[in-house]
Amino acid sequence: MPDRQLAHAALASYTPDGALSYGPLPVSSRWAWEFEPDSFTTKAAEYRIEFRPNGNTEAHVRGINRAAVRRAYEQACAKALKVRSQNPYLDGVRADA
């Protein structure tokens, strides 16, 4: 039987000028199976920053410890704001504007 874990997650998305592209969502929780690589984890908290083709920079956080996820969310948001100018898609977005 595959393993499953109650995973907590949060997401923030920033526009190229640093504004939130939508209000920050609260930390959500759901059961995740090990065959769901974007949701399942056994770590207390982890995050990743992703650049999107529309020029936005996203901070994704997940983990099994809700308090650790909240702390990691703050760190991820700060890092996303710091690196948003490095988004490789920004040239195409600015050219289209």
Coordinates of C-alpha atoms in Angstrom, one line a residue:
M1 CA 0.0 0.0 0.0
P2 CA 1.4 3.4 -0.9
D3 CA 2.3 5.7 2.0
R4 CA 0.3 8.9 2.7
Q5 CA 0.9 11.9 4.8
L6 CA -1.2 14.9 6.0
A7 CA 0.6 17.7 4.1
H8 CA 0.2 21.4 4.5
A9 CA 0.8 23.8 1.7
A10 CA 0.9 27.5 0.8
L11 CA 1.4 29.5 -2.4
A12 CA 2.1 33.1 -3.3
S13 CA 2.6 34.6 -6.7
Y14 CA 4.2 38.0 -7.4
T15 CA 4.1 40.1 -10.5
P16 CA 7.3 41.5 -12.0
D17 CA 6.9 44.7 -10.0
G18 CA 6.6 42.8 -6.7
A19 CA 2.8 43.0 -6.1
L20 CA 0.9 39.9 -5.1
S21 CA -1.0 38.7 -8.2
Y22 CA -3.7 37.5 -5.8
G23 CA -4.2 37.7 -2.1
P24 CA -2.0 35.3 -0.1
L25 CA -4.0 32.1 0.5
P26 CA -4.0 30.5 4.0
V27 CA -2.1 27.4 4.6
S28 CA -4.2 24.5 3.4
S29 CA -4.0 20.9 4.4
R30 CA -4.9 17.6 2.7
W31 CA -3.9 14.0 2.6
A32 CA -1.3 13.3 0.0
W33 CA -0.2 10.0 -1.4
E34 CA 3.5 9.2 -2.1
F35 CA 2.7 9.0 -5.9
E36 CA 1.8 12.7 -5.8
P37 CA 5.2 14.3 -6.1
D38 CA 3.9 17.9 -6.0
S39 CA 2.1 17.3 -2.7
F40 CA 3.6 14.4 -0.8
T41 CA 6.6 15.0 1.5
T42 CA 8.0 13.6 4.8
K43 CA 9.8 16.8 5.6
A44 CA 8.7 19.3 8.2
A45 CA 8.7 22.0 5.5
E46 CA 10.3 22.8 2.2
Y47 CA 9.9 25.4 -0.5
R48 CA 10.7 26.1 -4.1
I49 CA 10.6 29.3 -6.2
E50 CA 9.3 29.1 -9.7
F51 CA 9.4 31.5 -12.6
R52 CA 6.3 31.6 -14.8
P53 CA 6.1 32.6 -18.5
N54 CA 3.8 35.4 -17.7
G55 CA 6.6 37.1 -15.7
N56 CA 5.2 36.1 -12.3
T57 CA 7.4 34.5 -9.6
E58 CA 5.8 31.9 -7.4
A59 CA 6.7 30.6 -3.9
H60 CA 5.5 27.1 -3.2
V61 CA 5.7 25.7 0.3
R62 CA 4.7 22.2 1.6
G63 CA 5.4 20.1 4.7
I64 CA 4.0 18.0 7.5
N65 CA 4.5 20.5 10.3
R66 CA 2.0 23.4 10.0
A67 CA 4.1 25.8 12.1
A68 CA 7.2 25.0 10.0
V69 CA 5.3 25.5 6.8
R70 CA 4.2 29.0 8.0
R71 CA 7.8 29.9 8.8
A72 CA 9.0 28.5 5.5
Y73 CA 6.2 30.4 3.7
E74 CA 7.6 33.7 5.1
Q75 CA 11.1 32.8 3.9
A76 CA 9.9 31.7 0.5
C77 CA 7.9 34.9 -0.1
A78 CA 10.9 37.0 0.9
K79 CA 13.2 35.0 -1.5
A80 CA 10.6 35.2 -4.3
L81 CA 10.5 39.0 -4.0
K82 CA 14.3 39.1 -3.9
V83 CA 14.8 37.0 -7.1
R84 CA 11.8 38.1 -9.1
S85 CA 13.9 40.3 -11.3
Q86 CA 15.9 37.3 -12.4
N87 CA 12.9 35.7 -14.1
P88 CA 14.1 34.6 -17.5
Y89 CA 10.7 35.2 -19.0
L90 CA 10.6 38.9 -18.2
D91 CA 12.2 40.0 -21.5
G92 CA 9.3 38.4 -23.4
V93 CA 6.7 39.8 -21.0
R94 CA 8.1 43.4 -21.3
A95 CA 8.3 43.1 -25.1
D96 CA 4.6 42.1 -25.3
A97 CA 3.5 44.9 -23.0

